[in-house]
């Protein structure tokens, strides 16, 4: 995810190298802390009234007392800041491939006056391409290691099949091993056996150069199917070279628990696993602290007195825009049941694989647009079919989610009254009106935002703003995209009578 938000352009008067596009700054690790500080300051300014709890933000509370004081209140909520490593943090990269004719010399296979291609990586901006990229310090070290090997492989392919029509390459990597490279072509490669042979040879050559097929019997990458795989794509064609088309990322929580994630080629995955690790750990902490405190406020005195009973109440979670289950996997252990909704078929498949991979049995993934789910749940509530309380309606009890056929039709079983907490991680535009109206029905709202402007709009809009009914209790800054203006943030909202 990326977001257009705060501006952090470099203040240096030195011109950028031609290889650096305008949408990010030169990677300078000595400037990283200052750049992040500017992002945090901009967010503090944007969310000042919410962080200070200056009063109602619904734009129209006629009963609220007038406050003419010019005193600036101290922050009630202090932003929690989670930095990225200053370099080698990005696991997904896309580059254009540019070939230039170079006149041969006597050193080029002793064939002077011949011409051959020399290849380089470029970035694209507004239809134009940048200067050649020698290294890419934002990418993981493993990506930087493979980048020159790939160009060398293109240079040395005597058939020319790998380079013919090659427009771009995508790198997808995992921090602890695993690499997938996708070749994008303007020509069809579907029936090109020469390409398949050349690509197979290229994979074998790069594997040997990287020494990932270790002779050490205990080396975990010796038989790792994700070590290095290739995929050729042209219109309506995908040709795999290697056993799998995914990598496996690991995220470690602060309690030492290791979560593993299947990240398929061509589907969204978080490009900065270091900050993704911070994000899921923060959400788990929220579930154990802020959510738990709010749930105590929902219970009766008798229920609170018996909270240490053999079967204490656990809240249930509705997650919208769940993606590949990054947050679902981490949070499932903190909730009685989880219903996760995602529109993308490939991401739903990945999310289900990740639930299975991590041994999670109390969560289900539903393939549907979140706005569709919101309208259906709101319609059920307005028609009076929703049942108050948590788990009181046998037709829609969260326990039933475990046995549902997770098709679009099964969305009808979802009942807003059966879930105590909602988690949303919407696209850059933020929440639509229907989804915003739905999430306000929940006592606790967890909001991960890839555009702080959209989050602020969703919080303060006059009719459906979150701040009218909920109080901001936690606020976090996640620097997924160093050296750019993009920043993500997390906000936890608790209904005002429980805050």
Short mmCIF file of C-alpha atoms in Angstrom, two decimals:
data_model
loop_
_atom_site.label_atom_id
_atom_site.label_comp_id
_atom_site.label_asym_id
_atom_site.label_seq_id
_atom_site.Cartn_x
_atom_site.Cartn_y
_atom_site.Cartn_z
CA UNK A 1 0.00 0.00 0.00
CA UNK A 2 1.08 3.54 -0.55
CA UNK A 3 -0.40 6.87 0.30
CA UNK A 4 -0.18 10.45 -0.80
CA UNK A 5 0.09 12.41 2.38
CA UNK A 6 2.83 14.38 4.01
CA UNK A 7 5.57 16.08 2.05
CA UNK A 8 9.16 15.16 2.87
CA UNK A 9 11.09 16.17 -0.20
CA UNK A 10 14.80 16.53 0.20
CA UNK A 11 15.97 20.04 1.08
CA UNK A 12 19.34 19.51 -0.58
CA UNK A 13 20.21 21.94 -3.35
CA UNK A 14 22.17 19.25 -5.17
CA UNK A 15 20.36 17.93 -8.24
CA UNK A 16 19.14 14.37 -8.07
CA UNK A 17 20.92 11.71 -10.08
CA UNK A 18 19.07 10.87 -13.27
CA UNK A 19 18.29 7.43 -11.84
CA UNK A 20 16.13 8.87 -9.03
CA UNK A 21 12.54 9.81 -9.96
CA UNK A 22 10.69 12.72 -8.38
CA UNK A 23 8.45 10.49 -6.27
CA UNK A 24 11.23 9.53 -3.90
CA UNK A 25 14.35 11.12 -2.48
CA UNK A 26 17.93 10.01 -2.75
CA UNK A 27 18.61 7.25 -0.23
CA UNK A 28 20.80 8.87 2.40
CA UNK A 29 20.78 6.99 5.69
CA UNK A 30 22.12 10.06 7.52
CA UNK A 31 18.95 11.99 6.61
CA UNK A 32 16.43 9.28 7.48
CA UNK A 33 15.68 10.28 11.08
CA UNK A 34 15.07 13.91 10.08
CA UNK A 35 12.79 12.87 7.19
CA UNK A 36 10.73 10.65 9.49
CA UNK A 37 10.51 13.42 12.07
CA UNK A 38 9.01 15.73 9.43
CA UNK A 39 6.38 13.12 8.59
CA UNK A 40 5.46 12.76 12.27
CA UNK A 41 5.27 16.53 12.73
CA UNK A 42 2.95 16.84 9.73
CA UNK A 43 0.68 14.14 11.15
CA UNK A 44 0.66 15.78 14.59
CA UNK A 45 -0.47 19.00 12.95
CA UNK A 46 -3.14 17.29 10.85
CA UNK A 47 -4.63 15.30 13.74
CA UNK A 48 -4.00 17.92 16.46
CA UNK A 49 -7.63 18.33 17.52
CA UNK A 50 -8.15 14.58 17.74
CA UNK A 51 -4.89 13.92 19.57
CA UNK A 52 -5.68 16.70 22.07
CA UNK A 53 -9.34 15.72 22.40
CA UNK A 54 -10.46 19.32 21.90
CA UNK A 55 -14.10 18.27 21.90
CA UNK A 56 -16.78 17.03 19.49
CA UNK A 57 -15.70 16.70 15.88
CA UNK A 58 -19.10 15.95 14.38
CA UNK A 59 -19.48 19.38 12.86
CA UNK A 60 -22.90 19.95 14.36
CA UNK A 61 -23.43 19.21 18.06
CA UNK A 62 -25.74 22.05 19.08
CA UNK A 63 -25.79 20.89 22.70
CA UNK A 64 -22.03 21.04 23.12
CA UNK A 65 -20.82 23.88 25.36
CA UNK A 66 -19.09 26.66 23.53
CA UNK A 67 -15.34 26.71 24.09
CA UNK A 68 -13.81 30.10 23.35
CA UNK A 69 -10.54 29.35 25.10
CA UNK A 70 -7.40 29.94 23.08
CA UNK A 71 -5.41 27.61 25.30
CA UNK A 72 -3.77 24.77 23.40
CA UNK A 73 -4.47 21.57 25.26
CA UNK A 74 -1.68 19.01 25.67
CA UNK A 75 -1.86 15.82 23.66
CA UNK A 76 -4.01 13.16 25.27
CA UNK A 77 -2.90 10.60 22.69
CA UNK A 78 0.80 10.56 21.86
CA UNK A 79 1.71 9.13 18.44
CA UNK A 80 3.61 5.84 18.59
CA UNK A 81 6.29 5.93 15.89
CA UNK A 82 7.62 2.80 14.18
CA UNK A 83 10.58 3.48 11.90
CA UNK A 84 11.90 1.40 9.03
CA UNK A 85 15.49 0.31 8.56
CA UNK A 86 17.07 3.21 6.65
CA UNK A 87 18.08 0.93 3.76
CA UNK A 88 17.52 -2.58 2.38
CA UNK A 89 13.90 -2.71 3.52
CA UNK A 90 11.88 -3.23 0.35
CA UNK A 91 10.95 -6.76 -0.77
CA UNK A 92 8.99 -5.87 -3.92
CA UNK A 93 10.48 -3.88 -6.82
CA UNK A 94 9.61 -3.32 -10.46
CA UNK A 95 12.09 -2.06 -13.05
CA UNK A 96 11.95 -1.29 -16.73
CA UNK A 97 14.62 -3.06 -18.77
CA UNK A 98 16.43 -0.97 -21.39
CA UNK A 99 18.81 -2.41 -23.99
CA UNK A 100 21.43 -0.33 -25.71
CA UNK A 101 23.49 -1.34 -28.72
CA UNK A 102 27.18 -1.34 -27.88
CA UNK A 103 29.96 -1.71 -30.43
CA UNK A 104 32.01 -4.83 -29.73
CA UNK A 105 35.74 -4.86 -29.10
CA UNK A 106 38.47 -7.45 -29.42
CA UNK A 107 37.63 -8.51 -25.86
CA UNK A 108 34.08 -9.43 -26.82
CA UNK A 109 34.59 -13.04 -27.97
CA UNK A 110 37.37 -11.78 -30.25
CA UNK A 111 34.82 -10.43 -32.68
CA UNK A 112 35.64 -6.74 -33.18
CA UNK A 113 33.18 -4.40 -34.82
CA UNK A 114 30.20 -6.56 -33.81
CA UNK A 115 27.32 -5.06 -31.89
CA UNK A 116 25.67 -6.50 -28.78
CA UNK A 117 23.16 -5.38 -26.20
CA UNK A 118 23.98 -4.01 -22.79
CA UNK A 119 21.03 -3.98 -20.40
CA UNK A 120 20.15 -1.70 -17.53
CA UNK A 121 17.42 -1.17 -14.95
CA UNK A 122 15.31 1.99 -15.04
CA UNK A 123 12.26 3.40 -13.27
CA UNK A 124 9.30 4.90 -15.09
CA UNK A 125 7.76 8.29 -14.37
CA UNK A 126 4.99 10.00 -16.33
CA UNK A 127 5.66 7.86 -19.37
CA UNK A 128 9.39 8.55 -19.32
CA UNK A 129 12.20 6.41 -17.94
CA UNK A 130 14.96 7.44 -15.57
CA UNK A 131 18.68 7.04 -15.98
CA UNK A 132 20.29 3.66 -15.45
CA UNK A 133 20.16 2.20 -11.95
CA UNK A 134 23.35 0.54 -10.78
CA UNK A 135 22.15 -0.37 -7.28
CA UNK A 136 18.86 0.05 -5.46
CA UNK A 137 19.57 0.54 -1.74
CA UNK A 138 15.88 0.55 -0.81
CA UNK A 139 15.61 -3.10 -1.89
CA UNK A 140 16.58 -6.05 0.28
CA UNK A 141 20.22 -7.11 0.06
CA UNK A 142 19.13 -10.32 -1.66
CA UNK A 143 17.45 -8.29 -4.44
CA UNK A 144 20.57 -6.19 -4.87
CA UNK A 145 22.61 -9.38 -5.12
CA UNK A 146 20.41 -10.83 -7.85
CA UNK A 147 20.02 -7.63 -9.90
CA UNK A 148 23.48 -7.70 -11.58
CA UNK A 149 23.27 -11.48 -12.05
CA UNK A 150 20.07 -11.08 -14.02
CA UNK A 151 21.56 -8.42 -16.30
CA UNK A 152 24.60 -10.62 -16.83
CA UNK A 153 22.31 -13.51 -17.73
CA UNK A 154 20.54 -11.35 -20.32
CA UNK A 155 23.88 -10.24 -21.75
CA UNK A 156 25.13 -13.82 -22.02
CA UNK A 157 22.00 -15.38 -23.54
CA UNK A 158 23.24 -16.23 -27.03
CA UNK A 159 19.73 -17.10 -28.23
CA UNK A 160 18.44 -13.60 -27.46
CA UNK A 161 15.13 -15.16 -26.44
CA UNK A 162 15.20 -13.77 -22.89
CA UNK A 163 15.72 -10.19 -24.05
CA UNK A 164 13.46 -10.17 -27.11
CA UNK A 165 10.41 -8.05 -26.23
CA UNK A 166 11.36 -7.83 -22.56
CA UNK A 167 9.78 -4.69 -21.08
CA UNK A 168 10.19 -5.02 -17.32
CA UNK A 169 11.02 -7.33 -14.43
CA UNK A 170 9.41 -7.70 -10.99
CA UNK A 171 11.34 -8.87 -7.95
CA UNK A 172 9.52 -10.45 -5.01
CA UNK A 173 11.69 -11.55 -2.08
CA UNK A 174 11.46 -12.65 1.55
CA UNK A 175 13.87 -11.50 4.23
CA UNK A 176 15.08 -14.95 5.27
CA UNK A 177 15.33 -16.44 1.81
CA UNK A 178 13.09 -16.87 -1.20
CA UNK A 179 13.14 -14.98 -4.48
CA UNK A 180 10.74 -14.75 -7.40
CA UNK A 181 11.40 -12.83 -10.61
CA UNK A 182 8.70 -12.09 -13.19
CA UNK A 183 9.65 -11.18 -16.78
CA UNK A 184 7.08 -9.03 -18.62
CA UNK A 185 7.04 -9.22 -22.41
CA UNK A 186 5.44 -7.24 -25.20
CA UNK A 187 5.52 -10.35 -27.41
CA UNK A 188 3.89 -13.73 -26.86
CA UNK A 189 6.10 -16.35 -25.24
CA UNK A 190 3.38 -19.01 -24.97
CA UNK A 191 4.77 -21.38 -27.61
CA UNK A 192 8.39 -20.23 -27.54
CA UNK A 193 10.37 -23.31 -26.50
CA UNK A 194 13.60 -21.37 -27.02
CA UNK A 195 12.51 -18.93 -24.33
CA UNK A 196 11.64 -21.75 -21.93
CA UNK A 197 15.03 -23.40 -22.41
CA UNK A 198 16.88 -20.07 -22.03
CA UNK A 199 14.91 -19.18 -18.90
CA UNK A 200 15.56 -22.60 -17.36
CA UNK A 201 19.27 -22.19 -18.03
CA UNK A 202 19.17 -18.66 -16.56
CA UNK A 203 17.55 -19.91 -13.35
CA UNK A 204 20.14 -22.67 -12.97
CA UNK A 205 23.00 -20.25 -13.58
CA UNK A 206 21.73 -17.72 -11.04
CA UNK A 207 21.05 -20.43 -8.46
CA UNK A 208 24.60 -21.64 -8.83
CA UNK A 209 25.99 -18.12 -8.54
CA UNK A 210 23.95 -17.42 -5.43
CA UNK A 211 25.02 -20.71 -3.86
CA UNK A 212 21.52 -21.22 -2.50
CA UNK A 213 21.76 -24.95 -3.27
CA UNK A 214 24.16 -25.49 -0.41
CA UNK A 215 25.90 -28.86 -0.02
CA UNK A 216 25.42 -28.51 3.73
CA UNK A 217 22.83 -31.14 4.72
CA UNK A 218 21.55 -28.83 7.46
CA UNK A 219 21.27 -25.75 5.24
CA UNK A 220 17.59 -24.82 5.09
CA UNK A 221 17.77 -23.53 1.50
CA UNK A 222 19.19 -26.71 0.02
CA UNK A 223 15.78 -28.04 -0.88
CA UNK A 224 13.85 -24.78 -0.51
CA UNK A 225 11.38 -24.63 -3.43
CA UNK A 226 11.12 -20.84 -3.05
CA UNK A 227 14.88 -20.24 -3.36
CA UNK A 228 14.70 -18.74 -6.86
CA UNK A 229 11.89 -19.07 -9.38
CA UNK A 230 11.06 -17.29 -12.62
CA UNK A 231 7.84 -16.52 -14.44
CA UNK A 232 7.41 -15.18 -17.95
CA UNK A 233 4.30 -13.12 -18.66
CA UNK A 234 2.89 -11.91 -21.95
CA UNK A 235 -0.69 -11.19 -22.98
CA UNK A 236 -2.88 -14.02 -21.59
CA UNK A 237 0.21 -16.17 -21.04
CA UNK A 238 2.18 -17.14 -17.93
CA UNK A 239 5.06 -19.61 -18.13
CA UNK A 240 6.59 -20.83 -14.87
CA UNK A 241 10.24 -21.78 -14.52
CA UNK A 242 10.68 -23.46 -11.16
CA UNK A 243 8.44 -25.32 -8.73
CA UNK A 244 6.44 -22.45 -7.15
CA UNK A 245 5.27 -18.89 -7.81
CA UNK A 246 5.42 -17.47 -4.29
CA UNK A 247 7.76 -16.66 -1.42
CA UNK A 248 7.23 -17.22 2.29
CA UNK A 249 7.72 -14.28 4.67
CA UNK A 250 8.09 -14.61 8.43
CA UNK A 251 6.94 -12.00 10.95
CA UNK A 252 8.01 -12.34 14.58
CA UNK A 253 5.88 -10.88 17.37
CA UNK A 254 7.39 -9.36 20.48
CA UNK A 255 6.42 -12.46 22.48
CA UNK A 256 8.59 -14.57 20.17
CA UNK A 257 5.76 -16.13 18.17
CA UNK A 258 6.71 -16.56 14.51
CA UNK A 259 4.01 -16.16 11.84
CA UNK A 260 4.56 -17.35 8.27
CA UNK A 261 2.90 -15.89 5.19
CA UNK A 262 2.42 -17.26 1.68
CA UNK A 263 2.97 -14.31 -0.67
CA UNK A 264 2.06 -15.18 -4.28
CA UNK A 265 3.46 -13.58 -7.39
CA UNK A 266 1.14 -10.98 -8.88
CA UNK A 267 -0.88 -10.37 -5.69
CA UNK A 268 -0.44 -7.58 -3.18
CA UNK A 269 1.90 -8.12 -0.26
CA UNK A 270 3.39 -5.55 2.04
CA UNK A 271 6.69 -4.39 0.52
CA UNK A 272 8.30 -3.55 3.88
CA UNK A 273 8.19 -6.64 6.11
CA UNK A 274 10.13 -4.88 8.86
CA UNK A 275 7.36 -2.32 9.37
CA UNK A 276 4.64 -4.90 8.70
CA UNK A 277 6.08 -6.74 11.69
CA UNK A 278 5.67 -3.59 13.81
CA UNK A 279 2.10 -3.19 12.56
CA UNK A 280 0.87 -6.67 13.45
CA UNK A 281 2.64 -6.54 16.82
CA UNK A 282 0.96 -3.19 17.57
CA UNK A 283 -2.44 -4.61 16.65
CA UNK A 284 -1.91 -7.62 18.89
CA UNK A 285 -1.01 -5.29 21.76
CA UNK A 286 -4.17 -3.26 21.06
CA UNK A 287 -6.29 -6.41 21.22
CA UNK A 288 -4.82 -7.36 24.60
CA UNK A 289 -5.03 -3.90 26.17
CA UNK A 290 -7.34 -1.29 24.65
CA UNK A 291 -9.85 -3.80 23.28
CA UNK A 292 -9.88 -5.80 26.52
CA UNK A 293 -10.54 -2.64 28.56
CA UNK A 294 -13.42 -1.60 26.29
CA UNK A 295 -14.94 -5.07 26.47
CA UNK A 296 -14.95 -4.86 30.27
CA UNK A 297 -17.01 -1.71 29.90
CA UNK A 298 -19.61 -3.62 27.87
CA UNK A 299 -20.11 -6.30 30.49
CA UNK A 300 -22.41 -6.16 33.46
CA UNK A 301 -20.99 -5.90 36.98
CA UNK A 302 -21.71 -9.60 37.54
CA UNK A 303 -19.87 -10.53 34.35
CA UNK A 304 -16.84 -8.47 35.37
CA UNK A 305 -16.78 -10.11 38.78
CA UNK A 306 -16.64 -13.48 37.04
CA UNK A 307 -14.15 -12.51 34.33
CA UNK A 308 -11.71 -15.11 35.64
CA UNK A 309 -14.24 -17.90 35.18
CA UNK A 310 -13.28 -21.05 33.32
CA UNK A 311 -14.83 -19.73 30.08
CA UNK A 312 -14.27 -15.96 30.03
CA UNK A 313 -15.87 -13.95 27.24
CA UNK A 314 -13.69 -13.29 24.19
CA UNK A 315 -14.76 -10.65 21.67
CA UNK A 316 -15.28 -11.43 18.00
CA UNK A 317 -13.69 -9.55 15.11
CA UNK A 318 -14.96 -8.46 11.70
CA UNK A 319 -12.11 -7.55 9.37
CA UNK A 320 -12.69 -5.66 6.12
CA UNK A 321 -10.06 -5.41 3.35
CA UNK A 322 -8.11 -8.32 4.87
CA UNK A 323 -5.72 -8.82 1.94
CA UNK A 324 -3.59 -11.95 2.29
CA UNK A 325 -4.49 -12.27 5.97
CA UNK A 326 -1.50 -10.40 7.35
CA UNK A 327 -3.49 -9.02 10.27
CA UNK A 328 -5.98 -11.89 10.42
CA UNK A 329 -3.29 -14.43 11.25
CA UNK A 330 -1.75 -12.25 13.95
CA UNK A 331 -5.04 -11.32 15.64
CA UNK A 332 -6.97 -14.61 15.50
CA UNK A 333 -5.57 -15.78 18.83
CA UNK A 334 -7.00 -12.72 20.59
CA UNK A 335 -10.58 -13.24 19.41
CA UNK A 336 -13.28 -15.87 19.76
CA UNK A 337 -14.00 -15.80 16.02
CA UNK A 338 -12.85 -13.74 13.05
CA UNK A 339 -14.72 -13.04 9.80
CA UNK A 340 -12.33 -11.56 7.22
CA UNK A 341 -13.59 -9.98 3.98
CA UNK A 342 -11.55 -9.39 0.81
CA UNK A 343 -12.57 -8.67 -2.79
CA UNK A 344 -9.54 -10.21 -4.55
CA UNK A 345 -9.82 -13.92 -5.34
CA UNK A 346 -6.03 -14.44 -5.30
CA UNK A 347 -5.68 -12.64 -1.96
CA UNK A 348 -8.55 -14.68 -0.49
CA UNK A 349 -6.75 -17.84 -1.57
CA UNK A 350 -3.52 -16.59 -0.02
CA UNK A 351 -5.31 -15.60 3.20
CA UNK A 352 -6.85 -19.08 3.55
CA UNK A 353 -3.47 -20.68 2.93
CA UNK A 354 -1.96 -18.45 5.61
CA UNK A 355 -4.63 -19.39 8.13
CA UNK A 356 -3.91 -23.06 7.47
CA UNK A 357 -0.14 -22.52 7.48
CA UNK A 358 -0.38 -20.98 10.95
CA UNK A 359 -2.84 -23.51 12.37
CA UNK A 360 -5.72 -21.05 12.77
CA UNK A 361 -9.19 -22.58 12.93
CA UNK A 362 -11.38 -19.76 14.31
CA UNK A 363 -11.21 -17.46 11.26
CA UNK A 364 -12.86 -17.59 7.84
CA UNK A 365 -12.27 -15.54 4.72
CA UNK A 366 -15.17 -14.23 2.62
CA UNK A 367 -14.67 -13.17 -0.99
CA UNK A 368 -16.77 -10.04 -1.48
CA UNK A 369 -16.46 -6.25 -1.80
CA UNK A 370 -16.42 -4.67 1.65
CA UNK A 371 -19.07 -2.15 0.59
CA UNK A 372 -21.33 -5.07 -0.40
CA UNK A 373 -20.90 -6.57 3.07
CA UNK A 374 -21.54 -3.17 4.66
CA UNK A 375 -24.80 -2.64 2.76
CA UNK A 376 -25.99 -6.16 3.52
CA UNK A 377 -25.24 -5.87 7.23
CA UNK A 378 -26.81 -2.41 7.48
CA UNK A 379 -29.91 -3.60 5.61
CA UNK A 380 -30.29 -6.52 8.00
CA UNK A 381 -29.95 -4.18 10.96
CA UNK A 382 -32.53 -1.72 9.60
CA UNK A 383 -34.98 -4.55 8.85
CA UNK A 384 -34.79 -5.68 12.45
CA UNK A 385 -33.27 -9.07 11.66
CA UNK A 386 -30.11 -8.34 13.63
CA UNK A 387 -30.08 -9.59 17.20
CA UNK A 388 -28.65 -7.50 19.97
CA UNK A 389 -25.72 -8.83 21.96
CA UNK A 390 -22.85 -11.07 21.01
CA UNK A 391 -23.54 -14.64 19.97
CA UNK A 392 -27.26 -14.60 20.89
CA UNK A 393 -28.64 -15.41 17.44
CA UNK A 394 -28.07 -19.09 16.58
CA UNK A 395 -28.42 -18.32 12.88
CA UNK A 396 -25.49 -15.90 12.93
CA UNK A 397 -23.44 -16.96 15.92
CA UNK A 398 -19.70 -16.50 15.25
CA UNK A 399 -19.24 -20.20 16.03
CA UNK A 400 -21.21 -20.96 12.87
CA UNK A 401 -18.63 -19.13 10.77
CA UNK A 402 -16.30 -22.10 11.21
CA UNK A 403 -18.58 -24.37 9.17
CA UNK A 404 -19.80 -21.95 6.51
CA UNK A 405 -19.10 -22.37 2.83
CA UNK A 406 -17.17 -19.15 2.28
CA UNK A 407 -18.87 -18.03 -0.91
CA UNK A 408 -20.53 -14.71 -1.61
CA UNK A 409 -23.90 -16.19 -0.58
CA UNK A 410 -22.62 -16.92 2.92
CA UNK A 411 -22.19 -13.19 3.53
CA UNK A 412 -25.88 -13.15 4.41
CA UNK A 413 -25.00 -14.94 7.64
CA UNK A 414 -22.83 -12.05 8.84
CA UNK A 415 -24.62 -9.98 11.47
CA UNK A 416 -23.17 -6.72 12.77
CA UNK A 417 -24.50 -7.48 16.24
CA UNK A 418 -22.37 -10.62 16.46
CA UNK A 419 -19.05 -8.75 16.38
CA UNK A 420 -17.59 -6.47 18.99
CA UNK A 421 -14.58 -5.13 17.10
CA UNK A 422 -14.03 -4.14 13.48
CA UNK A 423 -10.67 -3.80 11.72
CA UNK A 424 -10.41 -1.91 8.43
CA UNK A 425 -7.41 -1.46 6.15
CA UNK A 426 -8.96 0.32 3.15
CA UNK A 427 -7.32 1.51 -0.07
CA UNK A 428 -6.03 5.04 -0.47
CA UNK A 429 -9.51 6.54 -0.90
CA UNK A 430 -10.53 5.45 2.60
CA UNK A 431 -13.93 4.11 3.60
CA UNK A 432 -17.00 4.66 1.46
CA UNK A 433 -20.17 6.03 3.06
CA UNK A 434 -21.82 2.64 3.62
CA UNK A 435 -18.74 1.05 5.16
CA UNK A 436 -18.17 4.09 7.35
CA UNK A 437 -21.77 3.90 8.56
CA UNK A 438 -21.28 0.22 9.36
CA UNK A 439 -18.03 0.51 11.32
CA UNK A 440 -19.57 3.18 13.54
CA UNK A 441 -21.92 0.49 14.88
CA UNK A 442 -18.98 -1.23 16.60
CA UNK A 443 -17.78 -0.44 20.13
CA UNK A 444 -14.15 -0.61 18.98
CA UNK A 445 -12.73 0.34 15.58
CA UNK A 446 -9.18 -0.50 14.48
CA UNK A 447 -8.24 1.55 11.42
CA UNK A 448 -5.04 1.04 9.43
CA UNK A 449 -4.71 3.82 6.88
CA UNK A 450 -2.44 4.12 3.85
CA UNK A 451 -3.50 7.74 3.37
CA UNK A 452 -3.76 9.93 6.50
CA UNK A 453 -5.84 12.45 4.55
CA UNK A 454 -8.55 9.81 4.02
CA UNK A 455 -8.38 8.74 7.66
CA UNK A 456 -8.78 12.33 8.80
CA UNK A 457 -11.75 12.82 6.43
CA UNK A 458 -13.39 9.60 7.70
CA UNK A 459 -12.86 10.78 11.27
CA UNK A 460 -14.22 14.31 10.91
CA UNK A 461 -16.81 14.33 8.11
CA UNK A 462 -20.02 15.97 9.42
CA UNK A 463 -22.55 13.14 9.03
CA UNK A 464 -20.61 9.90 9.48
CA UNK A 465 -17.35 10.99 11.11
CA UNK A 466 -15.89 8.51 13.58
CA UNK A 467 -15.01 11.26 16.04
CA UNK A 468 -18.69 12.09 16.58
CA UNK A 469 -19.34 8.79 18.35
CA UNK A 470 -15.90 7.40 19.17
CA UNK A 471 -12.82 8.67 20.92
CA UNK A 472 -9.32 8.25 19.55
CA UNK A 473 -7.41 6.11 22.07
CA UNK A 474 -4.22 5.07 20.23
CA UNK A 475 -2.45 6.50 17.21
CA UNK A 476 0.59 5.06 15.43
CA UNK A 477 2.87 6.08 12.57
CA UNK A 478 4.28 3.29 10.39
CA UNK A 479 7.03 4.36 8.00
CA UNK A 480 6.56 1.73 5.32
CA UNK A 481 7.97 3.96 2.59
CA UNK A 482 11.14 5.82 3.61
CA UNK A 483 12.43 8.59 1.33
CA UNK A 484 8.94 9.25 -0.03
CA UNK A 485 6.02 11.43 1.07
CA UNK A 486 4.00 8.28 1.80
CA UNK A 487 3.24 7.16 5.34
CA UNK A 488 0.77 4.81 6.99
CA UNK A 489 -0.90 5.23 10.33
CA UNK A 490 -3.05 3.27 12.72
CA UNK A 491 -5.90 4.64 14.82
CA UNK A 492 -7.92 2.94 17.54
CA UNK A 493 -11.37 4.32 18.22
CA UNK A 494 -13.49 3.38 21.25
CA UNK A 495 -17.14 4.34 21.62
CA UNK A 496 -17.35 7.38 23.89
CA UNK A 497 -19.41 5.71 26.62
CA UNK A 498 -16.65 3.08 26.93
CA UNK A 499 -13.57 5.28 26.46
#
